[in-house]
CSV table of C-alpha atoms and ligand atoms in Angstrom, one decimal:
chain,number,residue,atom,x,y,z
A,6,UNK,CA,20.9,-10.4,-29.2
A,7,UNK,CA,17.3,-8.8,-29.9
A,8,UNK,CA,14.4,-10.8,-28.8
A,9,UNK,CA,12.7,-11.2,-31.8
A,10,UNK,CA,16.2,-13.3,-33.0
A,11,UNK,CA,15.6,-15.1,-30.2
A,12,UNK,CA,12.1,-15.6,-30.6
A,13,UNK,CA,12.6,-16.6,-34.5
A,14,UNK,CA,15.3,-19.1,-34.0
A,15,UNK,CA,13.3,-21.0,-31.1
A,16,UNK,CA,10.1,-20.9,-33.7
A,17,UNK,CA,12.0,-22.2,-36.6
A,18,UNK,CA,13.7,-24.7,-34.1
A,19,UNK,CA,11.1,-26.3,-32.3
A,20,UNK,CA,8.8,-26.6,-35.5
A,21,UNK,CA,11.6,-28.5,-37.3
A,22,UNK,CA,12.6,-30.6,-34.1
A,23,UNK,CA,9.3,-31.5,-32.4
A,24,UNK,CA,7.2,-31.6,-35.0
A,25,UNK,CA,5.4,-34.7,-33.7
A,26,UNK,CA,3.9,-32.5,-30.9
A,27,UNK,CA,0.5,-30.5,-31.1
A,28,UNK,CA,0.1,-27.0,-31.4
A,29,UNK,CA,-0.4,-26.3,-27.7
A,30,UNK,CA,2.4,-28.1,-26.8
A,31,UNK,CA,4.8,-27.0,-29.2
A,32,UNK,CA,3.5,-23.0,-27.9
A,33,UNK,CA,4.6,-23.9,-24.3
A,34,UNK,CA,8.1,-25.5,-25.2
A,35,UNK,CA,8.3,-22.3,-27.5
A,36,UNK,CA,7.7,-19.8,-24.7
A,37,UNK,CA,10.0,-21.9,-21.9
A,38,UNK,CA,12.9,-22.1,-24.4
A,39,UNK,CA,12.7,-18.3,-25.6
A,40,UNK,CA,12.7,-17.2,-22.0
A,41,UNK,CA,15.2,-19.4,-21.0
A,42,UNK,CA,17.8,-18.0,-23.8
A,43,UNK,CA,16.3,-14.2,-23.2
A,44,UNK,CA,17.1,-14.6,-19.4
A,45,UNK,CA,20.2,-15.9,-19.9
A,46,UNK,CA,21.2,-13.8,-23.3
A,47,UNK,CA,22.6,-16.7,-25.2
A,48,UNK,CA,20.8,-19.1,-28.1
A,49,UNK,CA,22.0,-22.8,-27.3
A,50,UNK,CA,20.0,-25.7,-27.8
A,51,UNK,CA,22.5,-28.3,-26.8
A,52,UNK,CA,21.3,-27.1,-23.2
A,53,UNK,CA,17.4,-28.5,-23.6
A,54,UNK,CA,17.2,-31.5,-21.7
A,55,UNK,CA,16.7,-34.9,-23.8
A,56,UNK,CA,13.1,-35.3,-25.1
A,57,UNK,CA,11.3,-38.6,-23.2
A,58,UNK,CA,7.8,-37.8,-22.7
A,59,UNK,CA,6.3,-34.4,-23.0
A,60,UNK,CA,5.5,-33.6,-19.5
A,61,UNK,CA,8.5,-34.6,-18.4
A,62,UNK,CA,10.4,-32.4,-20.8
A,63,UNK,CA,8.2,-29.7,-19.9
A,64,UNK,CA,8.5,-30.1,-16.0
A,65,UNK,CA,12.9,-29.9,-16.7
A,66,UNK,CA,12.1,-26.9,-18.8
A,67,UNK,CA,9.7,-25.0,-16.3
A,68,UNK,CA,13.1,-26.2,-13.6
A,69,UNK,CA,15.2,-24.4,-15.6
A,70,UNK,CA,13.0,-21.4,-16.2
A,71,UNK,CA,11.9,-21.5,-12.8
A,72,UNK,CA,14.4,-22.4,-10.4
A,73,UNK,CA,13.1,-21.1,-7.5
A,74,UNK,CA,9.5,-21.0,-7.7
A,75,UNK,CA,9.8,-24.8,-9.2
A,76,UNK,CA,10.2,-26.3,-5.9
A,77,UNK,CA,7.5,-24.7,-4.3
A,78,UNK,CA,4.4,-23.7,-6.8
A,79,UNK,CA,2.3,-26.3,-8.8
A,80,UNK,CA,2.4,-27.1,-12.2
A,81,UNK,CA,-0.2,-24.3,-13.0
A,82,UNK,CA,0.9,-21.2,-11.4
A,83,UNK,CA,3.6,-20.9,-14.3
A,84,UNK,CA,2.1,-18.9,-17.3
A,85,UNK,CA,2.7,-20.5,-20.6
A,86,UNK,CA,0.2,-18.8,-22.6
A,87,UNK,CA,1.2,-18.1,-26.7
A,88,UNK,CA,4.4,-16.0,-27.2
A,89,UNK,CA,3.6,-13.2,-30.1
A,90,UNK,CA,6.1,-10.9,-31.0
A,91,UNK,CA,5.9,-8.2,-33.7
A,92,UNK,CA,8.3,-6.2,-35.1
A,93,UNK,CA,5.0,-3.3,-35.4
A,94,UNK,CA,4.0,-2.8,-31.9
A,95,UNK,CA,7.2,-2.2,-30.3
A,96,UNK,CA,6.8,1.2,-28.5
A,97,UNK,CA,8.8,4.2,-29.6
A,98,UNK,CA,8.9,7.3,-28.1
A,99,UNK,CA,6.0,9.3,-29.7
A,100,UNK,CA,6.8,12.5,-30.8
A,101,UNK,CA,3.9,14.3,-31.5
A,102,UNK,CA,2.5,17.9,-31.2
A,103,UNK,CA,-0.8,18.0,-32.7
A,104,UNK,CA,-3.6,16.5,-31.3
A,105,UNK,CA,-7.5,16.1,-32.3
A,106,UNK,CA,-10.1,17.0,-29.3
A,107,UNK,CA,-13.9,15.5,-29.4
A,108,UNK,CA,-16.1,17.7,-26.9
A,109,UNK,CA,-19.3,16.7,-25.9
A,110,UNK,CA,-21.9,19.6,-26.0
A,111,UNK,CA,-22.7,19.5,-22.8
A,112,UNK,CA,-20.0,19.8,-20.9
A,113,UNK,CA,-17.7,22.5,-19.6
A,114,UNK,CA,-15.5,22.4,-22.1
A,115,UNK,CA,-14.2,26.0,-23.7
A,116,UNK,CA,-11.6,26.5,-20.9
A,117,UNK,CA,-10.3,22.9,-21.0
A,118,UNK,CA,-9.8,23.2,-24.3
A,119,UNK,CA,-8.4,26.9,-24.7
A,120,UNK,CA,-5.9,25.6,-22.0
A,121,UNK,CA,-5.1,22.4,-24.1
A,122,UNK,CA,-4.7,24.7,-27.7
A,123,UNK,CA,-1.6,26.6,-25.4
A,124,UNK,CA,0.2,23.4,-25.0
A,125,UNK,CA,-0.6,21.7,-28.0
A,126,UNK,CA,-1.4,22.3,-31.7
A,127,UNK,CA,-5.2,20.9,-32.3
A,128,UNK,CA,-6.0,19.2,-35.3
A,129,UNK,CA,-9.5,19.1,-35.3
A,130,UNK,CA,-12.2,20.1,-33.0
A,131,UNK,CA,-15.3,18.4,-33.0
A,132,UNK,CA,-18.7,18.9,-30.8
A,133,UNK,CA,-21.0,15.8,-30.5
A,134,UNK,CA,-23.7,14.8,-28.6
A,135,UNK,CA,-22.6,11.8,-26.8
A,136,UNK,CA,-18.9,11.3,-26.6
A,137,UNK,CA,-19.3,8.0,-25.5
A,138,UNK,CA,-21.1,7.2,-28.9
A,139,UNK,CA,-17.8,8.4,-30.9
A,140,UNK,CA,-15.7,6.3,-28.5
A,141,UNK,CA,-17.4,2.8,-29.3
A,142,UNK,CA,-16.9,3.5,-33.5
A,143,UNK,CA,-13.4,4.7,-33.0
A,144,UNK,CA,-12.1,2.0,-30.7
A,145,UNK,CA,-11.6,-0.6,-32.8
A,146,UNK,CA,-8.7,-1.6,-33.6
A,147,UNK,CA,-6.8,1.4,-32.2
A,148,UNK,CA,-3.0,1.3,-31.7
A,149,UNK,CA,-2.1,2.1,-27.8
A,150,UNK,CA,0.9,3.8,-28.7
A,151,UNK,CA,-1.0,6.5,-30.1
A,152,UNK,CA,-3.9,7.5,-27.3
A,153,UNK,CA,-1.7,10.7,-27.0
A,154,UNK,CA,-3.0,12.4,-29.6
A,155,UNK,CA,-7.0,12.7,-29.0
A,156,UNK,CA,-8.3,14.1,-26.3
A,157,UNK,CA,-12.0,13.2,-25.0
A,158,UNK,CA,-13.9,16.3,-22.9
A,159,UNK,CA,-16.9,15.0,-21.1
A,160,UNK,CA,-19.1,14.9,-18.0
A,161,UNK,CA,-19.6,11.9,-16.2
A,162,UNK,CA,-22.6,10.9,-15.3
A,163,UNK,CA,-22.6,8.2,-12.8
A,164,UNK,CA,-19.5,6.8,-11.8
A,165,UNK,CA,-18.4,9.3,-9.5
A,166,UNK,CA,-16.6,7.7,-6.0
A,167,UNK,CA,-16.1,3.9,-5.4
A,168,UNK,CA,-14.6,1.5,-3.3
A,169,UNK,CA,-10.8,0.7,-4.7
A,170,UNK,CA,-11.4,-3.2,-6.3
A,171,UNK,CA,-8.2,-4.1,-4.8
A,172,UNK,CA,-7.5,-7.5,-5.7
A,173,UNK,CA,-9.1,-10.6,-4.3
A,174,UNK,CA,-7.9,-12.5,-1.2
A,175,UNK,CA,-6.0,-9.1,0.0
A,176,UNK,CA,-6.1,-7.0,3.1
A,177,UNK,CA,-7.3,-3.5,1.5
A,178,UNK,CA,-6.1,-0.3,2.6
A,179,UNK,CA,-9.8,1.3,2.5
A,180,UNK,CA,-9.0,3.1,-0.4
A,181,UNK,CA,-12.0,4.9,-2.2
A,182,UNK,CA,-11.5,6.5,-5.6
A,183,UNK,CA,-12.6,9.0,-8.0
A,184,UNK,CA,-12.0,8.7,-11.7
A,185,UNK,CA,-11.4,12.2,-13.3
A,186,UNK,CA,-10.1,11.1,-16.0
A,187,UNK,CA,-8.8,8.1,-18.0
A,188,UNK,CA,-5.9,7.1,-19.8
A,189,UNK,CA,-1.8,7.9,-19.0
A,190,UNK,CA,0.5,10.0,-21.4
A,191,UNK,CA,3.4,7.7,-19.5
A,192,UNK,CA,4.9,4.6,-20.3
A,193,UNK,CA,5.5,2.6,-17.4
A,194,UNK,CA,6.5,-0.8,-19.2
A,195,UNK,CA,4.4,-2.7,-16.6
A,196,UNK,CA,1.8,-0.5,-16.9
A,197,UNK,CA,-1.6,-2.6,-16.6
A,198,UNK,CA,-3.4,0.2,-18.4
A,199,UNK,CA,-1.7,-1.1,-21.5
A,200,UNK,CA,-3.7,-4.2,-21.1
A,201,UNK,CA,-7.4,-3.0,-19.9
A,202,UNK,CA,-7.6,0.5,-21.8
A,203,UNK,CA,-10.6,-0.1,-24.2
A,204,UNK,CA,-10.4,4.0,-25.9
A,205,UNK,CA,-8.5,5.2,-28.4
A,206,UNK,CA,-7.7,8.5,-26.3
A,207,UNK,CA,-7.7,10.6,-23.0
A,208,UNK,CA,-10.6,10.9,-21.5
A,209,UNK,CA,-10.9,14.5,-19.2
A,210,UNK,CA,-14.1,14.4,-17.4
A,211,UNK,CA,-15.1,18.6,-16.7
A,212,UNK,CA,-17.7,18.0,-14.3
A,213,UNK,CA,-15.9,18.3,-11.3
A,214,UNK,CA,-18.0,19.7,-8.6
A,215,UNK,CA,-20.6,16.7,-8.9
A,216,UNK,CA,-17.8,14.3,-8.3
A,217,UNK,CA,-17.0,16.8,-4.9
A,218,UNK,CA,-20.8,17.0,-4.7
A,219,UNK,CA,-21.2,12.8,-4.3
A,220,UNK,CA,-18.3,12.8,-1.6
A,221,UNK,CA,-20.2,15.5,0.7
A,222,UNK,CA,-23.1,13.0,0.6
A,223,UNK,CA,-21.0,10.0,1.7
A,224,UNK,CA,-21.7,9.1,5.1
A,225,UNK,CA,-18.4,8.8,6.7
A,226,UNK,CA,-17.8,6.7,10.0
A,227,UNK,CA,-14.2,7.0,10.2
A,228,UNK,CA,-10.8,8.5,8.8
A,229,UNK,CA,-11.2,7.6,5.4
A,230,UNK,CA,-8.5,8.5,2.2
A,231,UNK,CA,-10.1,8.9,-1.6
A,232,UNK,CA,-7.6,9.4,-4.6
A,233,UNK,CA,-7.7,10.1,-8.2
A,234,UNK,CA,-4.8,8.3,-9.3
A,235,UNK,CA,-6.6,4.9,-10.8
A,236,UNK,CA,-6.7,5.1,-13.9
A,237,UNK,CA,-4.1,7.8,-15.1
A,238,UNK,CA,-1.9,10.3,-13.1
A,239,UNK,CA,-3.7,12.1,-10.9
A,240,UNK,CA,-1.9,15.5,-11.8
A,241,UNK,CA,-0.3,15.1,-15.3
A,242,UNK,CA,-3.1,16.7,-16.9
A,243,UNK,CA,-3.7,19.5,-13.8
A,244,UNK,CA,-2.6,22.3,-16.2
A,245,UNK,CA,-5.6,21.6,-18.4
A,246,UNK,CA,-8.2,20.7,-16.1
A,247,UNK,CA,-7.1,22.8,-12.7
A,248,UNK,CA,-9.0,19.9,-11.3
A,249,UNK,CA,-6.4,20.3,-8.1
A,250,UNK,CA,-7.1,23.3,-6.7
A,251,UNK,CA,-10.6,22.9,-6.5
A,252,UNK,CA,-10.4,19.8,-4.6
A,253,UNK,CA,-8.2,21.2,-2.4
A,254,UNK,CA,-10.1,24.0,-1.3
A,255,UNK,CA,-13.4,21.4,-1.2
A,256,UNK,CA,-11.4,18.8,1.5
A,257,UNK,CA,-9.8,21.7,3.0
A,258,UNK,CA,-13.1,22.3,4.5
A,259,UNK,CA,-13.9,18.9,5.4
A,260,UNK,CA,-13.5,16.5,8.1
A,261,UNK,CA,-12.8,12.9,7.9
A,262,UNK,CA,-11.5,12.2,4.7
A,263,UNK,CA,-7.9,12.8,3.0
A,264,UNK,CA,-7.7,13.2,-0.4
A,265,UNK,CA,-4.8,11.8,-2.0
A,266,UNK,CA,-2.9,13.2,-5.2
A,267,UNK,CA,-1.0,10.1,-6.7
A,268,UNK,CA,1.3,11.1,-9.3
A,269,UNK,CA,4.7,10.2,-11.5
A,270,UNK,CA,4.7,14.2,-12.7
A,271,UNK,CA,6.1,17.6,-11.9
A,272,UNK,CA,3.3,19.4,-12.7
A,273,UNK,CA,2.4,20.8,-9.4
A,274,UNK,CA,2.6,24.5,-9.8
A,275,UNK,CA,-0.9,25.0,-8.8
A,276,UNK,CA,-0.8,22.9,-5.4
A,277,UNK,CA,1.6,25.0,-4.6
A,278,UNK,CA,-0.2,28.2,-5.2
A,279,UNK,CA,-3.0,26.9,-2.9
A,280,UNK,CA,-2.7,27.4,1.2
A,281,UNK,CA,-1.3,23.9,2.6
A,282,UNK,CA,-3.8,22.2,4.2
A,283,UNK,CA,-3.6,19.0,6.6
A,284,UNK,CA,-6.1,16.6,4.7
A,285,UNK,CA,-4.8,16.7,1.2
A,286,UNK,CA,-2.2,14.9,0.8
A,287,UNK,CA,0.8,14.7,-2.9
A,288,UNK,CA,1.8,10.9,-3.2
A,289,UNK,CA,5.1,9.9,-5.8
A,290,UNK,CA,5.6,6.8,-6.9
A,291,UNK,CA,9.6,6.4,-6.4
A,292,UNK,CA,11.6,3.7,-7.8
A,293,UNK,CA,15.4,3.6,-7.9
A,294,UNK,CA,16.9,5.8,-10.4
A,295,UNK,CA,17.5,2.9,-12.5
A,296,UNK,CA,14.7,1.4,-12.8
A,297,UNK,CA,12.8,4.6,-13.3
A,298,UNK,CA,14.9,5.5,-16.5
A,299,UNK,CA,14.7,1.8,-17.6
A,300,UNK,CA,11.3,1.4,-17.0
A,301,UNK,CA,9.2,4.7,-17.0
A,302,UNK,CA,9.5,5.9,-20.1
A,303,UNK,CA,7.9,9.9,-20.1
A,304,UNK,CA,7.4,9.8,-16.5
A,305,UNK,CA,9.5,12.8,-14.7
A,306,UNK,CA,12.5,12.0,-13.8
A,307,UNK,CA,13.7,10.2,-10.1
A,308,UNK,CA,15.8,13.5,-9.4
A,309,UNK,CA,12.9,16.1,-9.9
A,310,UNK,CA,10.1,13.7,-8.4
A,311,UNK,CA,12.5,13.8,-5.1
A,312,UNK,CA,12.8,17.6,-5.7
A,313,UNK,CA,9.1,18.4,-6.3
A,314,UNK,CA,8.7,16.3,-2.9
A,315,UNK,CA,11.6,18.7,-1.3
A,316,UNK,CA,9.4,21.7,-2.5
A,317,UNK,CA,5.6,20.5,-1.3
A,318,UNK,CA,7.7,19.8,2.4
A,319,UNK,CA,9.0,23.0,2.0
A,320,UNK,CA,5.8,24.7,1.2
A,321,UNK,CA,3.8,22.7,4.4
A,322,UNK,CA,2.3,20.0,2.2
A,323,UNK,CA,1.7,16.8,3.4
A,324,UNK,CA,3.3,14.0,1.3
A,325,UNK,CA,3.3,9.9,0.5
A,326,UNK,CA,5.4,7.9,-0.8
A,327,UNK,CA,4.6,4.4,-3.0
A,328,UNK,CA,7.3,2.1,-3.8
A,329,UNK,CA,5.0,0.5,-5.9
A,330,UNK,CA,5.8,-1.4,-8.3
A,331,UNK,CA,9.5,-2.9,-7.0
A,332,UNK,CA,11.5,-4.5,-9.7
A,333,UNK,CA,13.9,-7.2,-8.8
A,334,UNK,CA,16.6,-7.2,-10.3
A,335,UNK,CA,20.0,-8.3,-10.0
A,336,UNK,CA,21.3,-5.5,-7.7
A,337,UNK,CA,18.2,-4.9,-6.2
A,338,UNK,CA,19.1,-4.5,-2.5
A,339,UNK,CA,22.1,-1.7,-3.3
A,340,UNK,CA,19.4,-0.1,-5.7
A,341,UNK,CA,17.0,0.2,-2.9
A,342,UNK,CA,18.8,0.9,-0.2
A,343,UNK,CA,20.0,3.8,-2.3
A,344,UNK,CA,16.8,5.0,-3.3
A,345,UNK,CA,15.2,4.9,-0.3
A,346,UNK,CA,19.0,7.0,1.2
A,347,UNK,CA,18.0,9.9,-1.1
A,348,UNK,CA,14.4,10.1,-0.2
A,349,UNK,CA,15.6,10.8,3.4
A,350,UNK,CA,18.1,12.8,2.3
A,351,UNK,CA,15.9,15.3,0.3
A,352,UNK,CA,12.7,14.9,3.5
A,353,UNK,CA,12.5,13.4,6.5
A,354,UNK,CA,9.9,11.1,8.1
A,355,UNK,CA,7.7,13.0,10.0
A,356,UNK,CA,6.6,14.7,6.7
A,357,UNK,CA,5.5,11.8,5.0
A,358,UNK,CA,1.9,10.9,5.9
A,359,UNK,CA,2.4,7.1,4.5
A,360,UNK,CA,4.5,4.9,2.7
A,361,UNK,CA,3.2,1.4,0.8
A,362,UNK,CA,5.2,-1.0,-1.4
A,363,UNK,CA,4.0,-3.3,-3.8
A,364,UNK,CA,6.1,-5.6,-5.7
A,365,UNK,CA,5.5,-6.0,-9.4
A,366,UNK,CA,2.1,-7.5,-10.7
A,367,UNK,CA,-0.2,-7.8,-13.5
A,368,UNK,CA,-2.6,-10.4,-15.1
A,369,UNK,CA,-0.9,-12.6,-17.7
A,370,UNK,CA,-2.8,-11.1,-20.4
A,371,UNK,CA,-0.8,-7.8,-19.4
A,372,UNK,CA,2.5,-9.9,-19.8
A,373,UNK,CA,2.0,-10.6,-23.6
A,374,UNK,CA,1.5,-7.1,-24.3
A,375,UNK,CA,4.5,-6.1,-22.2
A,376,UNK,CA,6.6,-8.6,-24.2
A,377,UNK,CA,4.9,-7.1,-27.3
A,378,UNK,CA,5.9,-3.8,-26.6
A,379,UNK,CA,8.7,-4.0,-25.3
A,380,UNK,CA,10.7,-7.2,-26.3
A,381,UNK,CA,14.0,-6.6,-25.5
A,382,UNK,CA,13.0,-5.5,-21.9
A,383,UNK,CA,14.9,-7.2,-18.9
A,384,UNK,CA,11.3,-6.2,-17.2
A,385,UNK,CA,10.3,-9.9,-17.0
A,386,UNK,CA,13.4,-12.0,-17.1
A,387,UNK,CA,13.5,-12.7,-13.4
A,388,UNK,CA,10.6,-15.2,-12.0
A,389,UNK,CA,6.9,-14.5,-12.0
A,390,UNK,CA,4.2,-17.1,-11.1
A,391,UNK,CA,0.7,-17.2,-11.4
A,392,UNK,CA,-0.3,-16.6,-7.2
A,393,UNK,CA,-3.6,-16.4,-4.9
A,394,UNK,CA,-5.4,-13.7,-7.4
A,395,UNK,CA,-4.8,-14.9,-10.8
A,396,UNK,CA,-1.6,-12.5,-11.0
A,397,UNK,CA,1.8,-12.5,-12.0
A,398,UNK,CA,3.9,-12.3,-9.1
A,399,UNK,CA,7.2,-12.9,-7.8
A,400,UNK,CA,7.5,-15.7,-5.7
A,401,UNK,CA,6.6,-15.7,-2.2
A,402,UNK,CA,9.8,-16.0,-0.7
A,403,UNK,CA,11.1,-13.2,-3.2
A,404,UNK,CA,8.4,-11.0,-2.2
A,405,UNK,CA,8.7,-11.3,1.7
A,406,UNK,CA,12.3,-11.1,1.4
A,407,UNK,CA,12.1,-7.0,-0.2
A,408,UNK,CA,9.4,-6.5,1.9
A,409,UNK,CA,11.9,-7.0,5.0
A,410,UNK,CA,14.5,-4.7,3.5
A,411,UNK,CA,12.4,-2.2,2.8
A,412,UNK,CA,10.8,-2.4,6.0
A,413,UNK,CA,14.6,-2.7,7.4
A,414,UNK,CA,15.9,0.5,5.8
A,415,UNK,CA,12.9,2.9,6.2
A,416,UNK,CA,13.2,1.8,10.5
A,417,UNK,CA,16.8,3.0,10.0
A,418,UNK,CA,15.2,6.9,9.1
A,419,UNK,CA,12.9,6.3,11.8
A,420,UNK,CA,9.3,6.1,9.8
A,421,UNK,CA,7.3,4.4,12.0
A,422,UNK,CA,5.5,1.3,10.8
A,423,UNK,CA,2.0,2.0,11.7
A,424,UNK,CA,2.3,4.5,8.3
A,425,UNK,CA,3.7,1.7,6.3
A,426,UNK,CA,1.4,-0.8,4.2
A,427,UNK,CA,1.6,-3.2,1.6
A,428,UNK,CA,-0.3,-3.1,-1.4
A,429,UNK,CA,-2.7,-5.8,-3.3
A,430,UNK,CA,-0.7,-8.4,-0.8
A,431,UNK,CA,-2.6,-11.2,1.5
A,432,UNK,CA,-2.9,-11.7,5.0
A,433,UNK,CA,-0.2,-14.6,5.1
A,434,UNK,CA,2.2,-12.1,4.1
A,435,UNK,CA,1.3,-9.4,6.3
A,436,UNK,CA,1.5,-12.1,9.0
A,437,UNK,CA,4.7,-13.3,7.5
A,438,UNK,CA,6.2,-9.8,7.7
A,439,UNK,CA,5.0,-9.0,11.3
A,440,UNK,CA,3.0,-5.8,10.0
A,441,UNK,CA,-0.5,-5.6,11.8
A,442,UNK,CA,-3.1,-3.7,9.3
A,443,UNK,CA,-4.1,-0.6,11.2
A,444,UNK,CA,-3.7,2.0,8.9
A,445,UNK,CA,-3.3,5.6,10.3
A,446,UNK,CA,-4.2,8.2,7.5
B,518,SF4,S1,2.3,6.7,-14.4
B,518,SF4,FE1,0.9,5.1,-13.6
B,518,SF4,S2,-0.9,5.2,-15.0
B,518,SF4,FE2,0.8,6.3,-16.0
B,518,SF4,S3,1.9,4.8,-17.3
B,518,SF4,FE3,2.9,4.8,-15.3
B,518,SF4,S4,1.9,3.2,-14.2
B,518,SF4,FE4,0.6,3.7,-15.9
């Protein structure tokens, strides 16, 4: 059953039945009851516990939406925000093949865009003074689905390298980051782009060597890693920008800092026409097979991200590995311990420079436009509270139960823990997990 049936039945339902109830109140029931039947793929009423009082009725719905977290989170930490389905922002693949480029005068933009006219077919081409100026009049009201199919071509001019935000109350890897770029072509379902890009396109910023410039100047006391994978893939767009082989040949001649490539793409034919060298490192986010044909819509495939890691080894890069984000789902465990089987089978440990994992997360605001886009999703049937940073998250015991196993399995291929760390995740966890936080780039 689709979840807009679902979601128009409970509507129609709960208007006619608790009428007597305010707006907000009638919203929460609405969004318990919906998630209840999604979850558990069946519309019956006859199941809702009998209506005394509101909060109690809420707290038996929240138990049976919530069974585990129920016993151990407050009222609070469960997110009953407005459910808002619509039939016209449901994601379909986007098949497109013509795109229109804005360039801003300034920059160094003729081979960018001679490289993007070889790829795709452009539409228009226009030259202004101040891209961002075009951004603010064409961002309103633009449809995500569609940032595709324009391209911005800028410079930056001030936000070159910056601490990673992190999240608040976590222990933070040290990660610095440069943003060459913004916006995905991918569509990770939990993708929290979806809920924080503000432009109707991708952004390509040309200025490269002032971005290398700013990290020369930074005063560097010890081993420190910077990565462009923040706010899109940092190598989906390298055969337009050949941003990669620059940087590699900048860090190759520097001391104290790894850069880190962080991608979900194959497009790494021009790392691998560059000499290896010990400071630059190619991350892949790897997720079960599964998952990443559920899930990661666009994104190269699990088989040739494992191959394209296979290759780098093979070539004497230096490579990562992210489990980040890890889905629970029903058959997680056999999923993972799969997964994590072929990643040793295709290298082995002492090529891979680090591995993190990071169970799924967003902001709440991110879940309605997950739900939005992707209704019929099993992406967030399973439970996810509101914990210490304002996120969606699975419960604690949840989390610190896959953080064993993977911990568990990757000791079984002998990758020593002092490379492993846990994303966005607080001390009691680390502390929970026996991981101490000395991170060895
Ligand atoms: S690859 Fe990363 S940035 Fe791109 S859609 Fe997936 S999660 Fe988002």
């Amino acid at each position: 059953m689709k979840a807009i049936e679902i979601y128009k039945s409970v509507n129609s339902y709960i208007s006619s039945n608790y009428s007597f109830l305010g707006l907000n109140k009638k919203r929460e029931i609405e969004r318990l009851v919906f998630e209840i039947f999604k979850k558990y793929k069946k519309i019956d009423f006859s199941i809702l516990p009998k209506y005394i009082n509101y909060e109690q009725f809420k707290r038996q719905l929240i138990k049976m939406r919530y069974p585990i977290s129920y016993k151990y989170y407050p009222l609070k930490s469960f997110f009953l925000g407005k459910l808002d389905l619509d039939d016209d922002e449901i994601w379909k693949e986007d098949e497109f093949f013509e795109v229109d480029v804005v360039v801003e005068k300034n920059s160094n933009f003729i081979d960018i865009v001679d490289r993007l006219s070889k790829i795709y077919k452009i539409k228009s081409l226009n030259v202004v003074d101040s891209v961002k100026n075009v951004i603010k009049e064409s961002t309103k009201n633009f449809n995500y689905n569609y940032r595709k199919r324009k391209f911005y071509i800028l410079d930056e001019k001030f936000d070159f390298i910056k601490s990673c935000p992190c999240t608040s109350n976590c222990i933070s890897c040290g990660y610095f980051i440069i943003n060459l770029g913004f916006g995905c072509p991918f569509d990770c379902e939990y993708c929290y782009l979806s809920g924080y890009q503000n432009v109707d396109g991708i952004i390509i910023n040309t200025n490269i060597y002032d971005y290398l410039k700013k990290i020369r100047e930074m005063k560097v006391s010890s081993l420190l890693r910077v990565g462009s994978g923040e706010f899109t893939d940092s190598l989906v767009y390298d055969n337009i920008t050949n941003h990669s082989s620059k940087i590699i040949n900048f860090f190759r001649n520097l001391d104290g800092i790894v850069f880190e490539f962080k991608t979900k793409s194959d497009v790494i034919d021009n790392i691998l026409n560059e000499k290896p060298c010990e400071n630059v490192v190619i991350s892949y986010s790897i997720n079960p097979q599964y998952i990443c044909s559920e899930f990661e819509h666009g994104c190269t495939t699990y088989k040739k991200r494992l191959e394209c890691l296979e290759k780098l080894v093979k070539c004497g890069w230096k490579v990562a590995v992210h489990f980040d984000p890890i889905i629970y789902l029903d058959n997680w465990k056999k999923l993972y311990r799969e997964c994590i089987s072929d990643l040793f089978s295709f290298i082995s440990a002492k090529d891979i420079r680090w591995i993190s994992a990071g169970t799924l997360r967003f902001y709440p605001h991110t879940k309605k436009i997950i739900e939005k886009r992707f209704p019929d999703s099993i992406l967030l049937d399973f439970e996810m509270v509101i914990d210490f940073d304002g996120k969606l998250r699975y419960p604690f015991l949840i989390r610190k139960e896959i953080y064993n196993f993977i911990i568990e399995n990757i000791k079984k291929y002998n990758f020593p823990l002092d490379k492993f760390y846990l994303c966005m995740e607080n001390s009691k966890m680390w502390k929970e997990i026996s991981l101490s936080p000395s991170f060895k780039w």
